Amino acid sequence: MPTTPPVALLPEPLPPQKPSSKTELFLSFNWLALQGFGGVLAVVQRELVEKKRWLTRDEFIEDWAVAQILPGPNVVNLAMMIGGRHHGLGGAMAALMGMLLAPLVIVLLLAVLYGSVADTPTAQGALRGMGAVAAGLITATGMKLIATLDKNPMGMGLCMALALLTFVAIAILRWPLVWVLLGIGGAACLWTYRLFLRQERRARRASA
């Protein structure tokens, strides 16, 4: 008599974590900054979402969107947001120092060294190779995060259309980033806000 094979149990999702101290914030973002040469988006997503679990993928998408529209480097904005969320102003400053201190020293040393070899074909070829790897890392991270758009109230189809429109505006038409953010980003925000209001009204009617 044939026997039914055992059903493989799906692994339980791991619970979210949070930074235990300002020191952990400083060390974590310092290590993250040292890994992020040329392609920080891939490193940020892997460290904060997959390894440390300080953010879920949905939270990462939302916080990263906010960090990108704020003035300054987006990863620095994200670090300060996470630090401030868990440990107040001191946590934000610890994350900021972690992001900037060691990389600043290394960049200054590399700038001095690069000045003496900048014209050599070896140095120019190395930088071109790093650029290609950075583009690949960012593309892979973007593809990995596409699944989170399923939960967006606009739906996967409209989100993908907006992403394609943004790519055309930036990469092909060469429109200034600020106008793309205000135009396409502003329209997406207003449409999403309208959808949320509609969902809220439906929920009120259902509960009445």
XYZ file of N, CA, C and O in Angstrom:
832
model
N 0.858 -1.195 0.000
C 0.000 0.000 0.000
C 0.899 1.252 0.000
O 1.795 1.386 0.824
N 0.634 2.129 -1.022
C 1.511 3.303 -1.089
C 1.321 4.209 0.112
O 0.214 4.351 0.632
N 2.379 4.812 0.540
C 2.318 5.728 1.684
C 2.472 7.164 1.197
O 3.158 7.441 0.225
N 1.765 8.049 1.869
C 1.841 9.474 1.508
C 3.139 10.061 2.033
O 3.469 9.902 3.215
N 3.923 10.706 1.134
C 5.178 11.296 1.623
C 4.902 12.418 2.598
O 3.870 13.088 2.535
N 5.753 12.605 3.565
C 5.534 13.685 4.544
C 5.563 15.052 3.872
O 6.308 15.291 2.938
N 4.641 15.891 4.335
C 4.568 17.255 3.792
C 5.656 18.104 4.422
O 5.811 18.148 5.636
N 6.424 18.761 3.559
C 7.495 19.615 4.069
C 6.901 20.845 4.743
O 6.008 21.504 4.207
N 7.329 21.084 5.930
C 6.826 22.233 6.671
C 7.541 23.495 6.218
O 8.758 23.514 6.059
N 6.743 24.535 5.974
C 7.353 25.809 5.594
C 8.001 26.452 6.806
O 7.457 26.388 7.917
N 9.155 27.074 6.646
C 9.799 27.697 7.804
C 9.005 28.902 8.289
O 8.428 29.654 7.510
N 8.925 29.033 9.601
C 8.227 30.173 10.189
C 9.013 31.449 9.905
O 10.241 31.464 9.970
N 8.300 32.534 9.531
C 9.025 33.798 9.317
C 9.693 34.256 10.603
O 9.103 34.184 11.682
N 10.902 34.711 10.465
C 11.648 35.143 11.644
C 11.094 36.465 12.159
O 10.683 37.327 11.372
N 11.041 36.653 13.484
C 10.484 37.889 14.034
C 11.390 39.077 13.731
O 12.612 38.920 13.612
N 10.790 40.281 13.611
C 11.626 41.475 13.370
C 12.502 41.788 14.576
O 12.163 41.446 15.709
N 13.597 42.429 14.315
C 14.531 42.818 15.363
C 14.670 44.340 15.383
O 14.154 45.028 14.498
N 15.374 44.849 16.374
C 15.664 46.281 16.423
C 17.046 46.478 17.020
O 17.533 45.625 17.788
N 17.722 47.577 16.693
C 19.059 47.802 17.254
C 18.989 47.929 18.766
O 18.158 48.669 19.305
N 19.869 47.197 19.456
C 19.804 47.160 20.919
C 20.400 48.395 21.570
O 20.089 48.683 22.722
N 21.284 49.120 20.868
C 21.947 50.275 21.481
C 22.448 51.214 20.395
O 22.464 50.874 19.206
N 22.875 52.388 20.824
C 23.466 53.345 19.877
C 24.793 52.822 19.344
O 25.167 53.094 18.196
N 25.502 52.065 20.185
C 26.765 51.483 19.732
C 26.525 50.505 18.584
O 27.276 50.497 17.587
N 25.473 49.705 18.714
C 25.166 48.780 17.620
C 24.785 49.536 16.357
O 25.148 49.139 15.248
N 24.054 50.628 16.521
C 23.725 51.445 15.353
C 24.987 51.968 14.677
O 25.133 51.903 13.447
N 25.905 52.494 15.499
C 27.146 53.050 14.942
C 27.943 51.974 14.212
O 28.358 52.161 13.058
N 28.141 50.830 14.859
C 28.956 49.779 14.252
C 28.285 49.184 13.014
O 28.953 48.898 12.006
N 26.978 49.014 13.082
C 26.268 48.408 11.953
C 26.318 49.296 10.724
O 26.601 48.835 9.609
N 26.038 50.586 10.903
C 26.049 51.477 9.744
C 27.471 51.777 9.285
O 27.696 52.075 8.112
N 28.434 51.679 10.198
C 29.825 51.825 9.784
C 30.227 50.667 8.871
O 30.833 50.866 7.805
N 29.873 49.452 9.268
C 30.174 48.275 8.453
C 29.417 48.336 7.129
O 29.950 47.992 6.073
N 28.182 48.804 7.186
C 27.380 48.914 5.966
C 27.998 49.925 4.997
O 28.082 49.685 3.787
N 28.463 51.052 5.537
C 29.058 52.072 4.675
C 30.349 51.577 4.038
O 30.635 51.886 2.875
N 31.122 50.792 4.769
C 32.383 50.287 4.229
C 32.143 49.267 3.122
O 33.015 49.046 2.281
N 30.955 48.631 3.107
C 30.647 47.673 2.047
C 30.009 48.329 0.840
O 29.916 47.709 -0.217
N 29.556 49.562 0.985
C 28.704 50.147 -0.039
C 29.403 50.892 -1.133
O 28.776 51.684 -1.829
N 30.670 50.651 -1.350
C 31.398 51.388 -2.376
C 30.827 51.076 -3.752
O 30.926 49.963 -4.245
N 30.188 52.070 -4.376
C 29.701 51.935 -5.747
C 28.319 51.339 -5.882
O 27.733 51.430 -6.954
N 27.733 50.724 -4.862
C 26.410 50.125 -5.046
C 25.740 49.897 -3.712
O 25.500 48.759 -3.319
N 25.434 50.950 -3.008
C 24.999 50.822 -1.617
C 23.592 50.268 -1.492
O 23.267 49.649 -0.482
N 22.738 50.435 -2.484
C 21.360 49.970 -2.361
C 21.290 48.473 -2.095
O 20.550 48.018 -1.222
N 22.058 47.695 -2.845
C 22.043 46.244 -2.651
C 22.525 45.874 -1.254
O 21.971 44.986 -0.605
N 23.531 46.555 -0.773
C 24.091 46.253 0.546
C 23.111 46.646 1.641
O 22.909 45.908 2.609
N 22.485 47.804 1.506
C 21.529 48.275 2.517
C 20.373 47.299 2.646
O 19.972 46.921 3.754
N 19.818 46.901 1.530
C 18.673 45.976 1.573
C 19.055 44.647 2.214
O 18.322 44.107 3.033
N 20.210 44.109 1.853
C 20.627 42.814 2.392
C 20.900 42.904 3.890
O 20.482 42.028 4.663
N 21.578 43.966 4.322
C 21.963 44.075 5.732
C 20.752 44.377 6.633
O 20.590 43.755 7.681
N 19.925 45.340 6.225
C 18.848 45.795 7.103
C 17.615 44.902 7.063
O 16.910 44.772 8.065
N 17.357 44.276 5.908
C 16.155 43.450 5.762
C 16.456 41.976 5.979
O 15.775 41.295 6.749
N 17.482 41.458 5.326
C 17.717 40.014 5.339
C 18.574 39.566 6.531
O 18.337 38.500 7.082
N 19.573 40.325 6.894
C 20.460 39.904 7.984
C 19.980 40.403 9.343
O 19.740 39.627 10.259
N 19.848 41.711 9.503
C 19.507 42.252 10.826
C 18.003 42.266 11.096
O 17.575 42.357 12.232
N 17.182 42.246 10.047
C 15.720 42.238 10.161
C 15.194 43.453 10.944
O 14.243 43.364 11.701
N 15.856 44.584 10.754
C 15.360 45.820 11.358
C 14.167 46.357 10.581
O 13.399 47.171 11.095
N 14.019 45.950 9.325
C 12.913 46.369 8.484
C 12.395 45.170 7.707
O 13.181 44.286 7.337
N 11.070 45.147 7.471
C 10.547 44.183 6.510
C 10.756 44.754 5.102
O 11.117 45.928 4.941
N 10.504 43.937 4.097
C 10.665 44.438 2.730
C 9.706 45.587 2.438
O 10.059 46.566 1.774
N 8.472 45.485 2.931
C 7.510 46.569 2.720
C 7.974 47.854 3.413
O 7.894 48.947 2.842
N 8.447 47.706 4.652
C 8.933 48.894 5.370
C 10.146 49.489 4.679
O 10.308 50.715 4.627
N 11.010 48.617 4.145
C 12.193 49.119 3.451
C 11.793 49.937 2.222
O 12.344 51.014 1.972
N 10.818 49.437 1.442
C 10.359 50.165 0.259
C 9.817 51.537 0.646
O 10.135 52.558 0.025
N 9.006 51.566 1.723
C 8.402 52.839 2.137
C 9.459 53.813 2.652
O 9.478 54.995 2.275
N 10.350 53.322 3.529
C 11.369 54.216 4.093
C 12.362 54.668 3.031
O 12.837 55.807 3.049
N 12.682 53.771 2.105
C 13.636 54.147 1.053
C 13.046 55.219 0.139
O 13.741 56.133 -0.316
N 11.743 55.126 -0.120
C 11.081 56.141 -0.945
C 11.143 57.509 -0.262
O 11.409 58.533 -0.906
N 10.908 57.514 1.056
C 10.991 58.784 1.794
C 12.422 59.305 1.787
O 12.676 60.500 1.577
N 13.394 58.405 2.008
C 14.796 58.822 2.060
C 15.265 59.396 0.731
O 16.114 60.297 0.702
N 14.696 58.920 -0.372
C 15.134 59.395 -1.680
C 14.636 60.796 -2.002
O 15.291 61.521 -2.750
N 13.476 61.158 -1.489
C 12.944 62.475 -1.827
C 13.423 63.551 -0.863
O 13.195 64.737 -1.111
N 14.088 63.143 0.241
C 14.643 64.135 1.163
C 15.979 64.638 0.632
O 16.668 63.936 -0.108
N 16.375 65.857 0.996
C 17.685 66.355 0.567
C 18.819 65.517 1.169
O 18.702 65.001 2.274
N 19.908 65.375 0.433
C 21.068 64.639 0.929
C 21.106 63.216 0.428
O 20.165 62.745 -0.226
N 22.210 62.496 0.717
C 22.340 61.099 0.290
C 21.237 60.236 0.886
O 20.958 60.303 2.091
N 20.589 59.425 0.055
C 19.426 58.665 0.524
C 19.770 57.652 1.613
O 18.998 57.440 2.538
N 20.949 57.024 1.532
C 21.283 56.030 2.548
C 21.568 56.701 3.898
O 21.280 56.128 4.952
N 22.100 57.912 3.869
C 22.314 58.646 5.118
C 20.969 59.023 5.732
O 20.757 58.912 6.949
N 20.043 59.448 4.893
C 18.699 59.765 5.394
C 18.046 58.534 6.026
O 17.426 58.609 7.084
N 18.205 57.389 5.342
C 17.610 56.155 5.870
C 18.239 55.767 7.210
O 17.540 55.352 8.142
N 19.557 55.899 7.319
C 20.241 55.569 8.575
C 19.724 56.434 9.721
O 19.453 55.934 10.825
N 19.555 57.734 9.463
C 19.077 58.630 10.517
C 17.619 58.328 10.880
O 17.224 58.437 12.048
N 16.828 57.948 9.890
C 15.437 57.583 10.179
C 15.370 56.373 11.100
O 14.603 56.346 12.073
N 16.179 55.349 10.816
C 16.162 54.138 11.652
C 16.729 54.436 13.032
O 16.178 53.999 14.054
N 17.833 55.173 13.085
C 18.422 55.506 14.376
C 17.480 56.329 15.236
O 17.313 56.066 16.438
N 16.840 57.327 14.629
C 15.905 58.158 15.377
C 14.665 57.407 15.823
O 14.119 57.673 16.891
N 14.220 56.473 15.009
C 13.017 55.707 15.338
C 13.215 54.862 16.593
O 12.309 54.717 17.412
N 14.397 54.290 16.778
C 14.619 53.357 17.888
C 15.306 54.001 19.095
O 15.126 53.544 20.219
N 16.138 55.038 18.881
C 16.895 55.611 20.008
C 16.895 57.142 19.983
O 17.821 57.757 20.527
N 15.904 57.744 19.343
C 15.781 59.190 19.391
C 16.894 59.915 18.650
O 17.552 59.366 17.757
N 17.108 61.173 19.054
C 18.113 62.002 18.384
C 19.517 61.401 18.514
O 20.316 61.443 17.574
N 19.828 60.851 19.712
C 21.140 60.215 19.905
C 21.352 59.052 18.956
O 22.444 58.855 18.409
N 20.301 58.269 18.720
C 20.406 57.154 17.782
C 20.621 57.638 16.354
O 21.398 57.044 15.595
N 19.930 58.720 15.981
C 20.115 59.271 14.631
C 21.548 59.765 14.435
O 22.155 59.552 13.378
N 22.090 60.410 15.472
C 23.470 60.906 15.365
C 24.474 59.742 15.329
O 25.475 59.789 14.603
N 24.206 58.679 16.112
C 25.099 57.513 16.095
C 25.102 56.856 14.719
O 26.158 56.475 14.192
N 23.917 56.733 14.120
C 23.844 56.150 12.774
C 24.546 57.040 11.757
O 25.240 56.549 10.853
N 24.370 58.352 11.909
C 25.027 59.285 10.983
C 26.545 59.195 11.082
O 27.249 59.140 10.062
N 27.056 59.168 12.305
C 28.509 59.054 12.485
C 29.004 57.726 11.943
O 30.095 57.651 11.339
N 28.239 56.666 12.151
C 28.649 55.373 11.610
C 28.724 55.380 10.100
O 29.609 54.757 9.504
N 27.803 56.095 9.453
C 27.793 56.148 7.998
C 28.944 56.976 7.442
O 29.410 56.723 6.333
N 29.408 57.982 8.189
C 30.316 58.956 7.595
C 31.764 58.858 8.066
O 32.679 59.202 7.295
N 31.997 58.421 9.310
C 33.324 58.590 9.895
C 34.418 57.793 9.162
O 35.322 58.378 8.550
N 34.346 56.472 9.233
C 35.394 55.652 8.607
C 35.430 55.821 7.087
O 36.517 55.953 6.502
N 34.272 55.829 6.404
C 34.331 56.050 4.946
C 34.966 57.375 4.565
O 35.656 57.467 3.543
N 34.770 58.417 5.385
C 35.377 59.711 5.066
C 36.895 59.616 5.075
O 37.575 60.119 4.176
N 37.431 58.949 6.101
C 38.892 58.799 6.189
C 39.411 57.989 4.996
O 40.418 58.353 4.358
N 38.714 56.910 4.667
C 39.171 56.057 3.563
C 39.095 56.795 2.230
O 40.011 56.707 1.394
N 38.024 57.540 2.020
C 37.878 58.271 0.754
C 38.964 59.324 0.617
O 39.517 59.523 -0.484
N 39.301 59.999 1.703
C 40.363 60.994 1.630
C 41.705 60.335 1.283
O 42.466 60.854 0.453
N 41.984 59.177 1.899
C 43.230 58.476 1.586
C 43.238 57.991 0.133
O 44.251 58.103 -0.572
N 42.099 57.467 -0.325
C 42.021 56.999 -1.712
C 42.133 58.156 -2.703
O 42.700 57.998 -3.789
N 41.584 59.310 -2.323
C 41.678 60.462 -3.220
C 43.132 60.874 -3.418
O 43.553 61.206 -4.543
N 43.902 60.840 -2.337
C 45.329 61.170 -2.451
C 46.039 60.143 -3.326
O 46.837 60.477 -4.212
N 45.722 58.847 -3.092
C 46.362 57.790 -3.884
C 45.920 57.840 -5.345
O 46.742 57.700 -6.262
N 44.613 58.080 -5.570
C 44.101 58.077 -6.944
C 44.673 59.228 -7.764
O 44.853 59.111 -8.988
N 44.998 60.324 -7.092
C 45.552 61.458 -7.817
C 46.838 61.133 -8.530
O 47.157 61.720 -9.578
N 47.579 60.168 -8.010
C 48.870 59.821 -8.616
C 48.747 58.756 -9.705
O 49.693 58.549 -10.455
N 47.592 58.067 -9.793
C 47.445 56.999 -10.797
C 46.209 57.193 -11.670
O 45.842 56.293 -12.428
N 45.559 58.363 -11.588
C 44.283 58.560 -12.279
C 44.415 58.431 -13.782
O 43.465 58.026 -14.462
N 45.564 58.768 -14.344
C 45.722 58.763 -15.805
C 46.164 57.416 -16.357
O 46.283 57.267 -17.570
N 46.400 56.464 -15.512
C 46.858 55.169 -16.002
C 45.685 54.332 -16.515
O 44.580 54.380 -15.957
N 45.883 53.546 -17.582
C 44.781 52.704 -18.104
C 44.277 51.694 -17.085
O 43.085 51.362 -17.071
N 45.132 51.213 -16.212
C 44.701 50.233 -15.207
C 43.662 50.826 -14.255
O 42.619 50.221 -13.984
N 43.932 52.034 -13.769
C 42.987 52.677 -12.841
C 41.674 52.993 -13.535
O 40.595 52.783 -12.975
N 41.735 53.487 -14.778
C 40.503 53.821 -15.494
C 39.683 52.564 -15.795
O 38.449 52.566 -15.688
N 40.366 51.481 -16.159
C 39.659 50.235 -16.406
C 39.026 49.667 -15.154
O 37.907 49.139 -15.187
N 39.718 49.791 -14.022
C 39.162 49.292 -12.759
C 37.894 50.035 -12.380
O 36.905 49.438 -11.948
N 37.877 51.353 -12.572
C 36.688 52.133 -12.234
C 35.521 51.798 -13.150
O 34.364 51.738 -12.713
N 35.807 51.568 -14.433
C 34.721 51.182 -15.350
C 34.136 49.817 -14.944
O 32.928 49.598 -15.006
N 35.005 48.914 -14.540
C 34.514 47.607 -14.089
C 33.669 47.711 -12.847
O 32.619 47.056 -12.736
N 34.063 48.552 -11.905
C 33.271 48.746 -10.693
C 31.905 49.336 -11.026
O 30.885 48.987 -10.406
N 31.866 50.242 -11.985
C 30.592 50.832 -12.375
C 29.622 49.794 -12.911
O 28.423 49.822 -12.602
N 30.132 48.861 -13.714
C 29.270 47.807 -14.257
C 28.743 46.902 -13.149
O 27.560 46.525 -13.139
N 29.593 46.563 -12.193
C 29.161 45.708 -11.083
C 28.125 46.429 -10.229
O 27.120 45.832 -9.802
N 28.339 47.723 -9.979
C 27.381 48.491 -9.175
C 26.017 48.530 -9.855
O 24.973 48.376 -9.202
N 26.002 48.730 -11.179
C 24.723 48.747 -11.901
C 24.024 47.393 -11.802
O 22.795 47.324 -11.630
N 24.785 46.313 -11.893
C 24.193 44.984 -11.770
C 23.624 44.734 -10.393
O 22.533 44.155 -10.252
N 24.319 45.176 -9.340
C 23.829 44.997 -7.979
C 22.516 45.742 -7.752
O 21.572 45.218 -7.148
N 22.465 46.974 -8.238
C 21.250 47.773 -8.049
C 20.083 47.171 -8.817
O 18.950 47.099 -8.323
N 20.340 46.697 -10.039
C 19.275 46.075 -10.826
C 18.749 44.814 -10.143
O 17.534 44.588 -10.061
N 19.666 43.986 -9.626
C 19.250 42.755 -8.954
C 18.418 43.056 -7.714
O 17.413 42.377 -7.441
N 18.801 44.077 -6.964
C 18.036 44.439 -5.772
C 16.648 44.946 -6.138
O 15.647 44.597 -5.494
N 16.569 45.758 -7.192
C 15.267 46.235 -7.633
C 14.346 45.097 -8.045
O 13.155 45.092 -7.699
N 14.870 44.106 -8.752
C 14.062 42.964 -9.167
C 13.604 42.151 -7.955
O 12.496 41.617 -7.923
N 14.479 42.058 -6.939
C 14.117 41.306 -5.743
C 12.974 41.971 -4.980
O 12.163 41.299 -4.341
N 12.885 43.294 -5.064
C 11.874 44.030 -4.308
C 10.576 44.218 -5.076
O 9.602 44.764 -4.540
N 10.528 43.797 -6.334
C 9.319 43.993 -7.141
C 8.115 43.305 -6.502
O 6.983 43.812 -6.557
N 8.329 42.137 -5.877
C 7.209 41.379 -5.306
C 6.435 42.176 -4.263
O 5.235 41.946 -4.063
N 7.092 43.108 -3.589
C 6.394 43.890 -2.558
C 5.326 44.801 -3.149
O 4.453 45.271 -2.420
N 5.387 45.074 -4.464
C 4.393 45.947 -5.086
C 3.014 45.308 -5.126
O 2.019 45.983 -5.386
N 2.932 43.995 -4.898
C 1.632 43.324 -4.872
C 0.717 43.920 -3.808
O -0.508 43.911 -3.954
N 1.298 44.410 -2.717
C 0.506 44.965 -1.618
C 0.204 46.448 -1.807
O -0.468 47.044 -0.972
N 0.737 47.047 -2.881
C 0.481 48.467 -3.109
C -0.960 48.666 -3.564
O -1.447 47.918 -4.407
N -1.668 49.657 -3.013
C -3.079 49.846 -3.400
C -3.267 50.158 -4.877
O -4.363 49.969 -5.401
N -2.252 50.644 -5.560
C -2.396 50.929 -6.997
C -2.358 49.666 -7.837
O -2.753 49.685 -9.008
N -1.844 48.567 -7.262
C -1.762 47.332 -8.035
C -0.433 47.203 -8.768
O 0.232 48.192 -9.070
N -0.082 45.967 -9.059
C 1.195 45.697 -9.700
C 1.310 46.343 -11.085
O 2.344 46.899 -11.456
N 0.217 46.290 -11.871
C 0.274 46.804 -13.236
C 0.586 48.294 -13.290
O 1.486 48.725 -14.031
N -0.137 49.084 -12.502
C 0.089 50.529 -12.510
C 1.463 50.870 -11.932
O 2.139 51.792 -12.417
N 1.889 50.139 -10.905
C 3.226 50.382 -10.329
C 4.314 50.125 -11.366
O 5.277 50.904 -11.490
N 4.176 49.052 -12.120
C 5.170 48.756 -13.144
C 5.153 49.813 -14.250
O 6.193 50.189 -14.795
N 3.952 50.295 -14.590
C 3.859 51.341 -15.613
C 4.541 52.621 -15.144
O 5.244 53.290 -15.916
N 4.356 52.965 -13.872
C 5.020 54.156 -13.333
C 6.538 53.977 -13.302
O 7.289 54.916 -13.580
N 6.980 52.763 -12.949
C 8.429 52.498 -12.944
C 8.999 52.624 -14.349
O 10.081 53.204 -14.549
N 8.278 52.101 -15.348
C 8.745 52.209 -16.735
C 8.766 53.662 -17.192
O 9.716 54.105 -17.857
N 7.720 54.412 -16.832
C 7.662 55.824 -17.201
C 8.819 56.601 -16.568
O 9.426 57.477 -17.206
N 9.149 56.273 -15.317
C 10.269 56.927 -14.644
C 11.584 56.596 -15.337
O 12.445 57.480 -15.529
N 11.747 55.332 -15.718
C 12.979 54.940 -16.418
C 13.122 55.702 -17.741
O 14.208 56.200 -18.064
N 12.034 55.803 -18.488
C 12.088 56.527 -19.771
C 12.430 57.999 -19.537
O 13.256 58.583 -20.259
N 11.806 58.599 -18.529
C 12.047 60.021 -18.263
C 13.494 60.290 -17.857
O 14.097 61.277 -18.292
N 14.067 59.391 -17.046
C 15.421 59.623 -16.533
C 16.490 59.154 -17.530
O 17.424 59.898 -17.862
N 16.371 57.913 -18.008
C 17.446 57.313 -18.798
C 17.411 57.715 -20.265
O 18.462 57.802 -20.898
N 16.221 57.955 -20.821
C 16.127 58.234 -22.256
C 15.902 59.723 -22.522
O 16.617 60.344 -23.320
N 14.908 60.298 -21.847
C 14.600 61.708 -22.092
C 15.520 62.649 -21.326
O 15.560 63.844 -21.621
N 16.222 62.120 -20.327
C 17.188 62.914 -19.540
C 16.527 64.091 -18.832
O 17.097 65.185 -18.759
N 15.313 63.874 -18.328
C 14.650 64.938 -17.572
C 15.333 65.096 -16.214
O 15.828 64.112 -15.636
N 15.344 66.305 -15.655
C 15.921 66.510 -14.315
C 15.181 65.680 -13.270
O 13.948 65.555 -13.313
N 15.946 65.142 -12.331
C 15.366 64.259 -11.314
C 14.275 64.940 -10.504
O 13.254 64.335 -10.176
N 14.493 66.215 -10.175
C 13.522 66.909 -9.321
C 12.157 67.003 -10.008
O 11.112 66.838 -9.356
N 12.134 67.203 -11.328
C 10.850 67.297 -12.036
C 10.185 65.923 -12.145
O 8.952 65.815 -12.123
N 10.996 64.881 -12.282
C 10.428 63.533 -12.328
C 9.810 63.174 -10.979
O 8.706 62.614 -10.903
N 10.518 63.520 -9.899
C 9.990 63.231 -8.560
C 8.698 63.994 -8.305
O 7.709 63.442 -7.802
N 8.713 65.302 -8.652
C 7.525 66.114 -8.401
C 6.373 65.717 -9.321
O 5.212 65.717 -8.899
N 6.688 65.382 -10.573
C 5.637 65.052 -11.529
C 5.099 63.643 -11.352
O 3.968 63.448 -10.871
N 5.911 62.649 -11.687
C 5.456 61.254 -11.598
C 5.251 60.843 -10.140
O 4.239 60.224 -9.785
N 6.229 61.198 -9.284
C 6.103 60.831 -7.868
C 4.916 61.512 -7.205
O 4.177 60.893 -6.431
N 4.706 62.805 -7.519
C 3.574 63.508 -6.931
C 2.243 62.930 -7.373
O 1.316 62.780 -6.569
N 2.135 62.613 -8.674
C 0.888 62.020 -9.178
C 0.624 60.658 -8.528
O -0.522 60.340 -8.162
N 1.678 59.858 -8.345
C 1.511 58.546 -7.707
C 1.071 58.704 -6.255
O 0.207 57.952 -5.772
N 1.646 59.675 -5.554
C 1.257 59.898 -4.150
C -0.207 60.313 -4.051
O -0.954 59.808 -3.194
N -0.623 61.234 -4.921
C -2.015 61.696 -4.872
C -2.992 60.573 -5.206
O -4.051 60.438 -4.568
N -2.637 59.755 -6.181
C -3.527 58.660 -6.564
C -3.633 57.624 -5.444
O -4.717 57.126 -5.130
N -2.487 57.321 -4.798
C -2.500 56.367 -3.691
C -3.307 56.911 -2.512
O -4.071 56.179 -1.871
N -3.155 58.195 -2.236
C -3.921 58.817 -1.154
C -5.416 58.713 -1.428
O -6.222 58.410 -0.529
N -5.801 58.927 -2.688
C -7.210 58.822 -3.058
C -7.715 57.386 -2.865
O -8.837 57.173 -2.383
N -6.903 56.409 -3.208
C -7.291 55.013 -3.023
C -7.446 54.669 -1.546
O -8.368 53.940 -1.153
N -6.544 55.193 -0.716
C -6.660 54.949 0.723
C -7.955 55.546 1.270
O -8.635 54.936 2.107
N -8.298 56.765 0.823
C -9.547 57.377 1.286
C -10.744 56.536 0.873
O -11.702 56.361 1.640
N -10.685 56.013 -0.365
C -11.801 55.189 -0.838
C -11.915 53.912 -0.005
O -13.017 53.505 0.373
N -10.781 53.289 0.326
C -10.807 52.085 1.160
C -11.350 52.383 2.550
O -12.098 51.596 3.134
N -10.977 53.560 3.090
C -11.442 53.935 4.427
C -12.951 54.144 4.442
O -13.644 53.726 5.370
N -13.474 54.777 3.383
C -14.925 55.000 3.323
C -15.675 53.668 3.238
O -16.714 53.472 3.865
N -15.116 52.740 2.444
C -15.754 51.425 2.330
C -15.750 50.701 3.674
O -16.729 50.034 4.050
N -14.638 50.810 4.389
C -14.556 50.151 5.698
C -15.565 50.735 6.670
O -16.185 50.004 7.462
N -15.788 52.055 6.608
C -16.761 52.694 7.515
C -18.174 52.244 7.180
O -18.989 51.988 8.077
N -18.466 52.164 5.878
C -19.806 51.717 5.485
C -20.049 50.272 5.924
O -21.146 49.913 6.360
N -19.000 49.458 5.806
C -19.157 48.048 6.172
C -19.371 47.881 7.671
O -20.080 46.973 8.116
N -18.738 48.758 8.462
C -18.849 48.626 9.918
C -20.090 49.316 10.464
O -20.441 49.135 11.624
N -20.745 50.173 9.625
C -21.918 50.921 10.112
C -23.135 50.002 10.232
O -23.263 49.012 9.544
